[in-house]
Short mmCIF file of C-alpha atoms and ligand atoms in Angstrom, two decimals:
data_model
loop_
_atom_site.label_atom_id
_atom_site.label_comp_id
_atom_site.label_asym_id
_atom_site.label_seq_id
_atom_site.Cartn_x
_atom_site.Cartn_y
_atom_site.Cartn_z
CA UNK A 1 -53.30 38.52 -6.09
CA UNK A 2 -52.91 40.69 -8.71
CA UNK A 3 -55.22 40.00 -11.89
CA UNK A 4 -52.09 38.92 -13.85
CA UNK A 5 -51.11 36.46 -11.47
CA UNK A 6 -54.93 35.21 -10.92
CA UNK A 7 -54.96 34.65 -14.75
CA UNK A 8 -51.30 32.97 -14.59
CA UNK A 9 -52.54 30.39 -11.75
CA UNK A 10 -55.69 29.41 -14.21
CA UNK A 11 -53.30 29.19 -17.16
CA UNK A 12 -50.97 26.81 -15.05
CA UNK A 13 -53.77 24.63 -14.27
CA UNK A 14 -55.00 24.34 -17.66
CA UNK A 15 -51.47 23.60 -18.95
CA UNK A 16 -50.79 20.99 -16.53
CA UNK A 17 -54.22 19.28 -17.04
CA UNK A 18 -53.00 19.18 -20.61
CA UNK A 19 -49.90 17.21 -20.07
CA UNK A 20 -51.46 14.99 -16.76
CA UNK A 21 -50.93 11.63 -18.47
CA UNK A 22 -50.56 8.78 -17.45
CA UNK A 23 -52.53 10.35 -14.21
CA UNK A 24 -53.20 6.76 -12.78
CA UNK A 25 -52.20 6.25 -9.27
CA UNK A 26 -49.58 3.26 -9.12
CA UNK A 27 -48.53 3.13 -5.52
CA UNK A 28 -50.18 1.62 -2.56
CA UNK A 29 -49.27 3.01 1.09
CA UNK A 30 -46.77 0.91 3.00
CA UNK A 31 -47.86 0.76 6.71
CA UNK A 32 -45.30 2.20 9.19
CA UNK A 33 -44.80 0.62 12.65
CA UNK A 34 -47.17 3.36 14.30
CA UNK A 35 -49.86 1.80 12.26
CA UNK A 36 -50.40 4.82 9.63
CA UNK A 37 -49.80 4.72 6.30
CA UNK A 38 -45.80 5.99 5.70
CA UNK A 39 -44.92 8.66 3.37
CA UNK A 40 -43.74 7.33 -0.20
CA UNK A 41 -40.91 10.17 -0.01
CA UNK A 42 -40.00 12.33 2.53
CA UNK A 43 -38.14 15.62 1.21
CA UNK A 44 -35.70 17.36 3.64
CA UNK A 45 -35.17 20.91 2.60
CA UNK A 46 -37.74 23.28 0.88
CA UNK A 47 -35.30 25.38 -1.38
CA UNK A 48 -35.98 25.75 -4.96
CA UNK A 49 -34.80 21.83 -5.33
CA UNK A 50 -36.93 20.35 -2.62
CA UNK A 51 -40.17 22.21 -4.06
CA UNK A 52 -39.10 21.16 -7.91
CA UNK A 53 -38.50 17.72 -6.71
CA UNK A 54 -42.02 17.75 -5.03
CA UNK A 55 -43.51 18.89 -8.47
CA UNK A 56 -41.73 16.22 -10.41
CA UNK A 57 -42.71 13.41 -8.03
CA UNK A 58 -46.42 14.62 -8.15
CA UNK A 59 -46.45 14.31 -11.98
CA UNK A 60 -45.34 10.83 -11.53
CA UNK A 61 -48.33 10.22 -9.13
CA UNK A 62 -45.94 10.00 -6.53
CA UNK A 63 -48.18 11.86 -4.17
CA UNK A 64 -47.67 10.61 -0.65
CA UNK A 65 -45.13 12.76 0.02
CA UNK A 66 -44.04 15.78 2.51
CA UNK A 67 -41.23 18.56 2.13
CA UNK A 68 -39.96 19.70 5.60
CA UNK A 69 -37.70 22.58 6.12
CA UNK A 70 -36.16 24.01 9.39
CA UNK A 71 -36.19 27.70 8.17
CA UNK A 72 -39.49 29.63 8.55
CA UNK A 73 -41.85 30.01 5.45
CA UNK A 74 -40.01 32.46 2.81
CA UNK A 75 -36.57 31.86 4.60
CA UNK A 76 -35.46 28.88 2.98
CA UNK A 77 -31.93 28.76 1.10
CA UNK A 78 -29.62 31.54 0.68
CA UNK A 79 -31.67 34.39 -1.26
CA UNK A 80 -33.05 36.23 1.95
CA UNK A 81 -30.54 34.86 4.55
CA UNK A 82 -26.80 34.74 3.82
CA UNK A 83 -26.59 35.87 0.06
CA UNK A 84 -25.17 39.14 -0.13
CA UNK A 85 -25.57 40.26 -3.79
CA UNK A 86 -28.30 42.31 -4.92
CA UNK A 87 -29.08 39.99 -8.04
CA UNK A 88 -29.13 36.18 -9.03
CA UNK A 89 -25.78 35.22 -10.73
CA UNK A 90 -27.75 33.07 -13.17
CA UNK A 91 -29.03 34.59 -16.42
CA UNK A 92 -32.51 35.63 -16.07
CA UNK A 93 -33.18 33.25 -19.29
CA UNK A 94 -32.28 30.18 -17.36
CA UNK A 95 -35.25 27.85 -16.62
CA UNK A 96 -35.39 25.91 -13.51
CA UNK A 97 -37.78 25.01 -10.95
CA UNK A 98 -40.55 25.40 -13.90
CA UNK A 99 -38.91 21.76 -15.17
CA UNK A 100 -39.93 22.99 -18.72
CA UNK A 101 -43.47 24.19 -18.15
CA UNK A 102 -43.67 27.41 -19.80
CA UNK A 103 -46.27 28.85 -17.67
CA UNK A 104 -44.33 28.22 -14.25
CA UNK A 105 -40.92 29.77 -15.54
CA UNK A 106 -39.72 32.75 -13.64
CA UNK A 107 -40.30 34.89 -16.93
CA UNK A 108 -43.91 34.07 -16.95
CA UNK A 109 -44.37 35.03 -12.85
CA UNK A 110 -42.29 38.20 -13.69
CA UNK A 111 -44.65 39.08 -17.09
CA UNK A 112 -47.62 38.20 -14.85
CA UNK A 113 -46.44 40.64 -12.17
CA UNK A 114 -44.91 43.54 -13.33
CA UNK A 115 -45.35 43.47 -17.31
CA UNK A 116 -43.64 42.35 -20.34
CA UNK A 117 -41.93 45.47 -20.69
CA UNK A 118 -40.25 45.01 -16.99
CA UNK A 119 -39.24 41.48 -18.18
CA UNK A 120 -37.82 42.93 -21.22
CA UNK A 121 -35.87 45.59 -19.53
CA UNK A 122 -34.74 43.28 -16.93
CA UNK A 123 -30.99 42.77 -16.81
CA UNK A 124 -30.61 40.06 -13.91
CA UNK A 125 -32.94 38.84 -11.31
CA UNK A 126 -33.38 40.22 -7.85
CA UNK A 127 -32.90 37.90 -5.23
CA UNK A 128 -35.78 39.08 -3.44
CA UNK A 129 -37.94 38.73 -6.85
CA UNK A 130 -36.38 35.01 -6.95
CA UNK A 131 -37.47 34.20 -3.57
CA UNK A 132 -40.77 35.61 -4.10
CA UNK A 133 -41.19 33.43 -6.99
CA UNK A 134 -40.52 30.30 -5.20
CA UNK A 135 -43.01 30.97 -2.62
CA UNK A 136 -45.62 31.64 -5.09
CA UNK A 137 -44.65 28.45 -7.11
CA UNK A 138 -45.11 26.30 -4.03
CA UNK A 139 -48.42 28.07 -3.22
CA UNK A 140 -49.58 27.99 -7.05
CA UNK A 141 -48.91 24.20 -7.03
CA UNK A 142 -50.29 23.63 -3.93
CA UNK A 143 -46.93 21.66 -2.63
CA UNK A 144 -47.06 19.75 0.74
CA UNK A 145 -44.64 21.69 2.84
CA UNK A 146 -44.28 22.15 6.50
CA UNK A 147 -41.62 24.92 7.81
CA UNK A 148 -39.91 25.14 11.05
CA UNK A 149 -39.29 21.36 11.16
CA UNK A 150 -35.49 19.76 11.27
CA UNK A 151 -34.62 16.47 10.66
CA UNK A 152 -32.08 15.66 13.11
CA UNK A 153 -32.15 11.76 13.19
CA UNK A 154 -32.60 9.17 10.59
CA UNK A 155 -32.78 5.39 11.17
CA UNK A 156 -33.82 2.35 9.48
CA UNK A 157 -37.14 1.01 10.61
CA UNK A 158 -39.58 -2.15 10.23
CA UNK A 159 -41.06 -2.91 6.48
CA UNK A 160 -37.90 -1.38 4.96
CA UNK A 161 -39.04 2.03 5.92
CA UNK A 162 -36.82 5.29 7.41
CA UNK A 163 -37.54 6.79 10.24
CA UNK A 164 -36.68 10.52 10.62
CA UNK A 165 -37.08 12.27 13.84
CA UNK A 166 -38.04 15.76 13.31
CA UNK A 167 -37.90 18.89 15.57
CA UNK A 168 -40.80 21.23 15.35
CA UNK A 169 -42.01 23.84 17.48
CA UNK A 170 -44.63 21.63 18.84
CA UNK A 171 -41.88 19.11 19.97
CA UNK A 172 -40.48 15.95 18.45
CA UNK A 173 -42.33 14.14 15.85
CA UNK A 174 -41.59 10.71 14.16
CA UNK A 175 -41.97 10.54 10.24
CA UNK A 176 -41.93 7.17 8.34
CA UNK A 177 -40.96 6.99 4.61
CA UNK A 178 -39.63 4.63 1.96
CA UNK A 179 -37.26 7.14 0.69
CA UNK A 180 -35.97 10.25 1.79
CA UNK A 181 -34.26 13.22 -0.08
CA UNK A 182 -32.07 15.07 1.19
CA UNK A 183 -32.28 18.59 -0.47
CA UNK A 184 -30.45 20.32 2.20
CA UNK A 185 -28.40 22.85 0.25
CA UNK A 186 -24.94 24.02 0.38
CA UNK A 187 -24.07 22.57 3.91
CA UNK A 188 -26.08 19.46 3.25
CA UNK A 189 -23.23 17.18 3.91
CA UNK A 190 -20.50 19.14 5.52
CA UNK A 191 -19.84 22.63 6.65
CA UNK A 192 -18.20 26.28 5.62
CA UNK A 193 -14.69 26.09 5.57
CA UNK A 194 -12.41 28.11 7.80
CA UNK A 195 -8.67 27.83 6.47
CA UNK A 196 -6.42 26.21 9.28
CA UNK A 197 -4.37 28.89 10.16
CA UNK A 198 -7.49 30.97 10.97
CA UNK A 199 -9.34 28.50 12.89
CA UNK A 200 -8.23 29.40 16.32
CA UNK A 201 -9.46 33.04 15.91
CA UNK A 202 -12.77 33.87 18.04
CA UNK A 203 -16.24 34.18 16.38
CA UNK A 204 -15.80 37.80 17.17
CA UNK A 205 -12.91 38.30 14.76
CA UNK A 206 -13.34 35.27 12.30
CA UNK A 207 -16.61 34.19 10.70
CA UNK A 208 -17.65 32.25 7.52
CA UNK A 209 -19.48 33.80 4.49
CA UNK A 210 -22.70 32.19 5.62
CA UNK A 211 -22.82 33.69 9.27
CA UNK A 212 -24.85 36.60 10.16
CA UNK A 213 -22.92 39.70 10.19
CA UNK A 214 -23.85 42.77 12.31
CA UNK A 215 -23.38 45.62 9.21
CA UNK A 216 -23.31 48.49 12.06
CA UNK A 217 -20.44 47.11 13.73
CA UNK A 218 -18.43 47.17 10.42
CA UNK A 219 -18.26 50.81 9.96
CA UNK A 220 -15.11 52.10 10.36
CA UNK A 221 -13.43 48.73 10.79
CA UNK A 222 -10.58 46.98 8.71
CA UNK A 223 -12.43 43.98 7.06
CA UNK A 224 -10.21 41.05 5.54
CA UNK A 225 -11.95 38.78 3.16
CA UNK A 226 -10.30 35.39 2.62
CA UNK A 227 -11.13 34.00 -1.05
CA UNK A 228 -11.96 35.12 -4.63
CA UNK A 229 -14.93 33.68 -5.83
CA UNK A 230 -18.24 35.60 -6.05
CA UNK A 231 -19.50 35.22 -2.59
CA UNK A 232 -15.98 36.75 -1.39
CA UNK A 233 -16.70 39.77 -3.62
CA UNK A 234 -20.15 39.99 -2.29
CA UNK A 235 -18.99 39.91 1.22
CA UNK A 236 -16.16 42.71 0.44
CA UNK A 237 -19.01 44.82 -1.48
CA UNK A 238 -21.53 44.55 1.85
CA UNK A 239 -18.53 45.44 4.02
CA UNK A 240 -17.64 48.43 1.50
CA UNK A 241 -21.28 49.67 1.45
CA UNK A 242 -21.71 49.27 5.47
CA UNK A 243 -18.89 51.62 5.45
CA UNK A 244 -15.73 49.71 6.38
CA UNK A 245 -12.63 51.83 6.55
CA UNK A 246 -10.62 49.46 4.41
CA UNK A 247 -11.50 45.98 2.83
CA UNK A 248 -8.53 43.64 1.87
CA UNK A 249 -9.78 40.47 -0.63
CA UNK A 250 -7.05 38.10 -0.21
CA UNK A 251 -6.77 35.79 -3.38
CA UNK A 252 -4.56 32.47 -2.79
CA UNK A 253 -3.61 32.16 -6.53
CA UNK A 254 -0.82 34.61 -8.24
CA UNK A 255 -3.71 35.72 -10.61
CA UNK A 256 -7.66 35.99 -9.79
CA UNK A 257 -9.63 33.59 -11.74
CA UNK A 258 -11.72 35.26 -14.44
CA UNK A 259 -13.48 32.31 -15.99
CA UNK A 260 -16.75 30.82 -15.12
CA UNK A 261 -16.43 27.30 -15.53
CA UNK A 262 -20.08 26.73 -14.87
CA UNK A 263 -21.03 28.58 -18.22
CA UNK A 264 -18.92 26.51 -19.88
CA UNK A 265 -20.55 23.36 -19.00
CA UNK A 266 -23.99 24.30 -19.17
CA UNK A 267 -25.24 22.59 -22.18
CA UNK A 268 -27.52 19.73 -22.50
CA UNK A 269 -25.04 16.89 -23.19
CA UNK A 270 -22.92 17.58 -20.15
CA UNK A 271 -25.67 18.30 -17.81
CA UNK A 272 -27.94 15.23 -18.91
CA UNK A 273 -24.48 12.74 -19.58
CA UNK A 274 -22.09 13.61 -17.27
CA UNK A 275 -23.11 11.15 -14.58
CA UNK A 276 -23.03 8.34 -17.02
CA UNK A 277 -19.34 9.02 -17.68
CA UNK A 278 -16.73 6.27 -16.00
CA UNK A 279 -14.78 7.54 -12.98
CA UNK A 280 -12.05 8.88 -14.44
CA UNK A 281 -13.70 11.37 -16.82
CA UNK A 282 -15.89 12.30 -13.82
CA UNK A 283 -13.12 13.03 -11.49
CA UNK A 284 -11.04 14.97 -14.39
CA UNK A 285 -13.83 17.38 -15.12
CA UNK A 286 -15.13 18.21 -11.76
CA UNK A 287 -11.88 18.30 -9.97
CA UNK A 288 -10.98 21.02 -12.81
CA UNK A 289 -14.24 22.72 -12.10
CA UNK A 290 -14.46 22.86 -8.53
CA UNK A 291 -10.66 23.72 -8.04
CA UNK A 292 -11.50 26.75 -10.13
CA UNK A 293 -14.43 27.68 -8.08
CA UNK A 294 -17.20 29.95 -9.10
CA UNK A 295 -15.97 32.92 -11.34
CA UNK A 296 -17.75 36.24 -10.25
CA UNK A 297 -19.54 38.40 -12.69
CA UNK A 298 -18.35 41.84 -13.71
CA UNK A 299 -21.10 43.57 -11.61
CA UNK A 300 -19.81 41.82 -8.72
CA UNK A 301 -16.42 43.10 -9.21
CA UNK A 302 -17.56 46.61 -10.13
CA UNK A 303 -19.39 46.88 -6.82
CA UNK A 304 -16.30 46.37 -4.82
CA UNK A 305 -13.96 48.39 -7.27
CA UNK A 306 -15.64 51.50 -7.15
CA UNK A 307 -14.51 52.21 -3.61
CA UNK A 308 -11.12 53.23 -2.83
CA UNK A 309 -11.11 51.38 0.38
CA UNK A 310 -10.93 48.08 -1.69
CA UNK A 311 -7.79 46.29 -2.17
CA UNK A 312 -7.30 43.26 -3.77
CA UNK A 313 -4.36 41.10 -3.14
CA UNK A 314 -3.44 38.50 -5.30
CA UNK A 315 -0.89 35.40 -4.66
CA UNK A 316 -1.90 36.02 -1.01
CA UNK A 317 -2.55 32.69 0.94
CA UNK A 318 -3.04 33.09 4.65
CA UNK A 319 0.14 31.29 6.11
CA UNK A 320 -0.69 32.11 9.86
CA UNK A 321 -3.03 34.47 11.57
CA UNK A 322 -2.86 36.13 15.19
CA UNK A 323 -4.58 38.14 17.34
CA UNK A 324 -3.03 41.63 18.43
CA UNK A 325 -4.21 44.14 20.97
CA UNK A 326 -6.48 45.63 18.50
CA UNK A 327 -7.16 42.95 15.94
CA UNK A 328 -5.78 40.25 13.79
CA UNK A 329 -2.62 40.08 11.93
CA UNK A 330 -2.56 38.14 8.63
CA UNK A 331 0.38 36.89 7.57
CA UNK A 332 0.80 36.34 3.62
CA UNK A 333 4.09 35.45 1.44
CA UNK A 334 4.10 39.30 0.19
CA UNK A 335 3.14 41.34 3.22
CA UNK A 336 1.28 41.34 6.66
CA UNK A 337 -2.51 42.36 6.76
CA UNK A 338 -4.23 44.10 9.90
CA UNK A 339 -7.82 43.46 10.43
CA UNK A 340 -10.38 43.87 12.73
CA UNK A 341 -12.73 41.72 11.20
CA UNK A 342 -12.16 38.50 9.10
CA UNK A 343 -14.63 36.82 6.59
CA UNK A 344 -13.66 33.51 4.85
CA UNK A 345 -15.42 32.82 1.81
CA UNK A 346 -13.59 29.66 1.07
CA UNK A 347 -16.35 27.48 0.11
CA UNK A 348 -17.69 24.15 1.81
CA UNK A 349 -16.00 20.86 3.23
CA UNK A 350 -17.80 17.56 3.26
CA UNK A 351 -18.22 16.48 6.61
CA UNK A 352 -20.91 13.63 7.08
CA UNK A 353 -20.20 13.06 10.94
CA UNK A 354 -21.03 16.56 11.50
CA UNK A 355 -24.69 16.47 10.36
CA UNK A 356 -26.82 15.19 12.79
CA UNK A 357 -29.21 13.38 10.20
CA UNK A 358 -26.33 11.44 8.93
CA UNK A 359 -24.52 10.67 12.32
CA UNK A 360 -26.06 6.99 12.29
CA UNK A 361 -24.47 6.25 8.75
CA UNK A 362 -21.80 8.89 8.22
CA UNK A 363 -19.04 6.32 8.99
CA UNK A 364 -20.26 3.91 6.24
CA UNK A 365 -21.07 6.56 3.41
CA UNK A 366 -18.89 5.82 0.29
CA UNK A 367 -16.69 8.59 -0.68
CA UNK A 368 -14.97 9.20 -3.79
CA UNK A 369 -11.80 8.25 -2.18
CA UNK A 370 -12.94 4.78 -1.09
CA UNK A 371 -14.02 4.04 -4.94
CA UNK A 372 -11.48 5.88 -7.14
CA UNK A 373 -7.63 6.64 -6.95
CA UNK A 374 -6.70 9.33 -9.51
CA UNK A 375 -3.61 9.90 -11.00
CA UNK A 376 -0.99 11.57 -8.55
CA UNK A 377 -1.42 15.12 -10.68
CA UNK A 378 -5.22 15.03 -10.24
CA UNK A 379 -5.29 14.34 -6.48
CA UNK A 380 -7.22 16.23 -4.07
CA UNK A 381 -8.36 15.30 -0.64
CA UNK A 382 -11.05 17.91 -0.32
CA UNK A 383 -12.74 16.56 -3.62
CA UNK A 384 -12.04 12.99 -2.33
CA UNK A 385 -14.28 13.52 0.77
CA UNK A 386 -17.44 13.96 -1.60
CA UNK A 387 -19.99 11.12 -1.36
CA UNK A 388 -19.84 8.46 -4.15
CA UNK A 389 -23.41 8.25 -5.14
CA UNK A 390 -25.19 5.87 -7.09
CA UNK A 391 -27.11 6.62 -10.43
CA UNK A 392 -30.52 7.45 -8.64
CA UNK A 393 -28.45 9.81 -6.31
CA UNK A 394 -28.60 7.38 -3.70
CA UNK A 395 -25.94 6.89 -0.81
CA UNK A 396 -23.59 4.09 -1.46
CA UNK A 397 -22.39 1.88 1.34
CA UNK A 398 -18.42 1.87 2.20
CA UNK A 399 -18.88 -1.49 3.69
CA UNK A 400 -21.41 -3.53 2.01
CA UNK A 401 -24.60 -4.97 4.23
CA UNK A 402 -23.41 -3.09 7.34
CA UNK A 403 -26.42 0.22 6.56
CA UNK A 404 -28.05 -1.30 3.72
CA UNK A 405 -31.01 1.00 4.47
CA UNK A 406 -28.85 4.40 3.15
CA UNK A 407 -29.47 3.50 -0.47
CA UNK A 408 -32.90 4.87 0.31
CA UNK A 409 -31.60 8.31 0.79
CA UNK A 410 -31.11 10.04 -1.97
CA UNK A 411 -28.78 13.79 -2.01
CA UNK A 412 -29.59 16.36 -4.39
CA UNK A 413 -27.28 19.06 -3.01
CA UNK A 414 -23.77 20.64 -3.50
CA UNK A 415 -22.76 17.30 -2.36
CA UNK A 416 -23.73 15.31 -5.73
CA UNK A 417 -21.60 17.33 -7.72
CA UNK A 418 -18.94 15.06 -7.89
CA UNK A 419 -20.84 12.21 -9.19
CA UNK A 420 -23.39 14.21 -11.14
CA UNK A 421 -22.05 17.63 -12.19
CA UNK A 422 -23.93 20.58 -11.24
CA UNK A 423 -27.22 19.25 -9.69
CA UNK A 424 -29.19 20.82 -7.03
CA UNK A 425 -26.47 23.47 -6.19
CA UNK A 426 -27.43 25.65 -9.32
CA UNK A 427 -30.30 26.56 -11.36
CA UNK A 428 -28.46 25.68 -14.94
CA UNK A 429 -28.88 21.91 -14.11
CA UNK A 430 -32.47 21.85 -12.58
CA UNK A 431 -34.34 21.07 -15.60
CA UNK A 432 -32.09 17.93 -16.58
CA UNK A 433 -31.11 17.00 -12.96
CA UNK A 434 -34.48 16.97 -11.23
CA UNK A 435 -36.25 14.61 -13.70
CA UNK A 436 -33.28 12.05 -13.24
CA UNK A 437 -33.60 12.15 -9.63
CA UNK A 438 -37.14 11.25 -10.01
CA UNK A 439 -36.56 9.05 -12.47
CA UNK A 440 -34.28 7.23 -9.94
CA UNK A 441 -36.85 7.19 -7.17
CA UNK A 442 -39.81 6.10 -9.16
CA UNK A 443 -37.24 3.18 -10.74
CA UNK A 444 -36.76 2.17 -6.94
CA UNK A 445 -40.41 2.40 -5.99
CA UNK A 446 -41.57 0.36 -8.57
CA UNK A 447 -38.85 -2.44 -8.73
CA UNK A 448 -39.85 -2.72 -4.90
CA UNK A 449 -43.24 -3.23 -5.59
CA UNK A 450 -42.78 -5.54 -8.26
CA UNK A 451 -44.29 -8.70 -6.81
CA UNK A 452 -47.30 -6.26 -6.22
CA UNK A 453 -47.56 -5.27 -9.66
CA UNK A 454 -47.36 -8.54 -10.80
CA UNK A 455 -50.30 -9.87 -8.38
CA UNK A 456 -52.57 -6.59 -9.42
CA UNK A 457 -51.88 -7.58 -13.19
CA UNK A 458 -52.99 -10.99 -12.59
CA UNK A 459 -55.76 -9.88 -10.57
CA UNK A 460 -57.10 -7.23 -13.40
CA UNK A 461 -60.32 -8.33 -15.11
CA UNK A 462 -61.85 -5.28 -16.06
CA UNK A 463 -63.31 -5.42 -19.73
CA UNK A 464 -62.74 -3.11 -22.32
CA UNK A 465 -65.19 -4.16 -24.45
CA UNK A 466 -68.66 -5.80 -24.49
CA UNK A 467 -69.41 -8.97 -26.44
CA UNK A 468 -72.92 -8.74 -27.26
CA UNK A 469 -74.86 -12.20 -28.06
CA UNK A 470 -75.74 -12.62 -31.83
CA UNK A 471 -79.48 -12.67 -30.88
CA UNK A 472 -78.83 -8.92 -29.66
CA UNK A 473 -76.84 -7.94 -32.26
CA UNK A 474 -79.43 -9.14 -34.70
CA UNK A 475 -81.92 -7.23 -32.87
CA UNK A 476 -83.60 -10.76 -31.62
CA UNK A 477 -84.55 -13.33 -33.65
C1 FAD B 1 -24.37 33.61 -1.97
C2 FAD B 1 -25.07 32.53 -3.02
C3 FAD B 1 -25.52 32.71 -4.19
C4 FAD B 1 -25.93 32.04 -5.15
N1 FAD B 1 -26.27 32.50 -6.30
C5 FAD B 1 -26.50 31.46 -7.40
C6 FAD B 1 -27.33 31.82 -8.59
O1 FAD B 1 -27.45 32.80 -9.00
N2 FAD B 1 -27.63 30.70 -9.40
C7 FAD B 1 -27.65 29.68 -8.92
O2 FAD B 1 -28.18 29.03 -9.71
N3 FAD B 1 -27.25 29.47 -7.72
C8 FAD B 1 -26.77 30.05 -6.87
N4 FAD B 1 -26.44 29.98 -5.66
C9 FAD B 1 -26.30 28.52 -5.27
C10 FAD B 1 -27.77 28.09 -4.41
O3 FAD B 1 -27.38 27.85 -3.17
C11 FAD B 1 -28.63 27.21 -5.14
O4 FAD B 1 -28.89 27.64 -6.40
C12 FAD B 1 -29.79 27.15 -4.30
O5 FAD B 1 -30.00 27.71 -3.16
C13 FAD B 1 -30.18 25.63 -4.20
O6 FAD B 1 -31.08 25.39 -3.97
P1 FAD B 1 -31.28 24.13 -2.75
O7 FAD B 1 -33.12 23.97 -2.55
O8 FAD B 1 -30.65 22.78 -3.16
O9 FAD B 1 -30.68 24.44 -1.42
P2 FAD B 1 -30.92 25.60 -0.41
O10 FAD B 1 -31.79 26.84 -1.45
O11 FAD B 1 -29.99 25.76 0.35
O12 FAD B 1 -32.27 25.05 0.43
C14 FAD B 1 -31.88 23.93 1.19
C15 FAD B 1 -32.87 24.05 2.37
O13 FAD B 1 -32.74 22.78 3.22
C16 FAD B 1 -33.06 23.22 4.41
N5 FAD B 1 -32.65 22.12 5.51
C17 FAD B 1 -31.16 21.90 5.41
N6 FAD B 1 -30.78 20.79 6.50
C18 FAD B 1 -32.02 20.67 7.00
C19 FAD B 1 -32.65 19.69 8.03
N7 FAD B 1 -31.86 18.87 8.75
N8 FAD B 1 -34.03 19.59 8.40
C20 FAD B 1 -34.92 20.45 7.77
N9 FAD B 1 -34.48 21.53 6.79
C21 FAD B 1 -33.10 21.44 6.37
C22 FAD B 1 -32.64 24.64 4.86
O14 FAD B 1 -33.11 25.40 5.78
C23 FAD B 1 -32.76 25.13 3.39
O15 FAD B 1 -34.00 26.09 3.24
C24 FAD B 1 -25.96 30.68 -4.62
C25 FAD B 1 -25.61 30.06 -3.54
C26 FAD B 1 -24.95 31.20 -2.70
C27 FAD B 1 -24.69 30.65 -1.25
#
């Protein structure tokens, strides 16, 4: 570790010591069916959300926790896996996993590692640096993370616990916890969309934007990208830089969207209080935001537009697609487009049943469509499929009493967006959203233990002062 980072680590410990109050432990372990103490919270996913949640829980003296991730260490989330942009889209001064502790910010890490001038001159944070920062964050806070562990089944267990079956390198393991947080990222409650007209194409011809792509194979090829958000442009740029002969980007709308709605809503009032609005306002706002999709930054567009082989088609929804002798023909209202390879950057669709960890309760997870009927002009089947979450980010039952245990499963991912606005899915909301989630979790743990707290209070007999006898007070008679 460099001297700068070593000094920063000391600084962080000193800062955290100054704000450790109230540091008194308040949870006693619940015994699991295997006779061992159950975890208070199991966090699934060690991306930036899972790590920040673990940090925030520990600051609330919820210390009997574990974070598991199926990815290997350092490969969590999109940054070093399927993200195809050189830099983050978030501005460099957005704080996030630091949760408002200045010495834990990306800026502090960057300055300690590369110097203050480097930070001053920095335009956007590289995704490799961001991934490095997250790894350092987890280390410097000594967060309890286990990699290579995939949660593939979640069921109720005795003592009000949740049982999670975890597939690890050593085989299968059972973990018991009072609460489970699913910080499972973009596809945490669903999967990447391939639009219906393209679904019959083989994977050798058509993939989603998170699938691995052999860049060597793109050289000299005709590539079509479906979608016009930031990820679509990233994928187009990747293909162009890999030497594709042509890249056609097909935008469904008549005009490409230049506005980034997430910039508008990044203010404390919205981030903090959106989830407290009634359903009609929440639906109206998030439908508008999510139907607009993520706008792309200038640099993302420029990365494509500098190539003569790049062609942007507006008003070009794919109506049909068929395999030809040498590729695929995509039919759009204006013209047909021939391609060798198609990348669909068309977002995520909710599909609870498709996730193994939700298979026992998927049928009984309340969706927005179960709880709210929007006016006809605001309908959206895609958004109606999002989970309708309680105010502590927990799952709500569709039919009360059938799976009551799901109220101890909290979702902090893009699936939370309809209920909470931006949440685990973006850096801009973390400093507001993570404390709100942790507030909900500690509320649940505290309420569940209220009889124990009452008994402990009644038994509390630690004197705060000693009353001396008059003789002693007078110095003796
Ligand atoms: C291409 C791209 C670019 C982006 N750029 C930005 C940006 O610039 N700024 C921004 O704010 N956001 C950006 N985002 C959104 C981004 O996904 C989030 O900000 C960030 O990754 C969210 O972190 P997370 O921890 O919630 O999820 P993730 O980082 O996705 O982490 C989820 C983790 O859960 C693990 N997991 C899933 N299921 C299981 C299971 N069953 N068992 C065990 N582990 C499991 C996964 O392995 C993964 O590591 C971008 C997203 C994409 C796709």
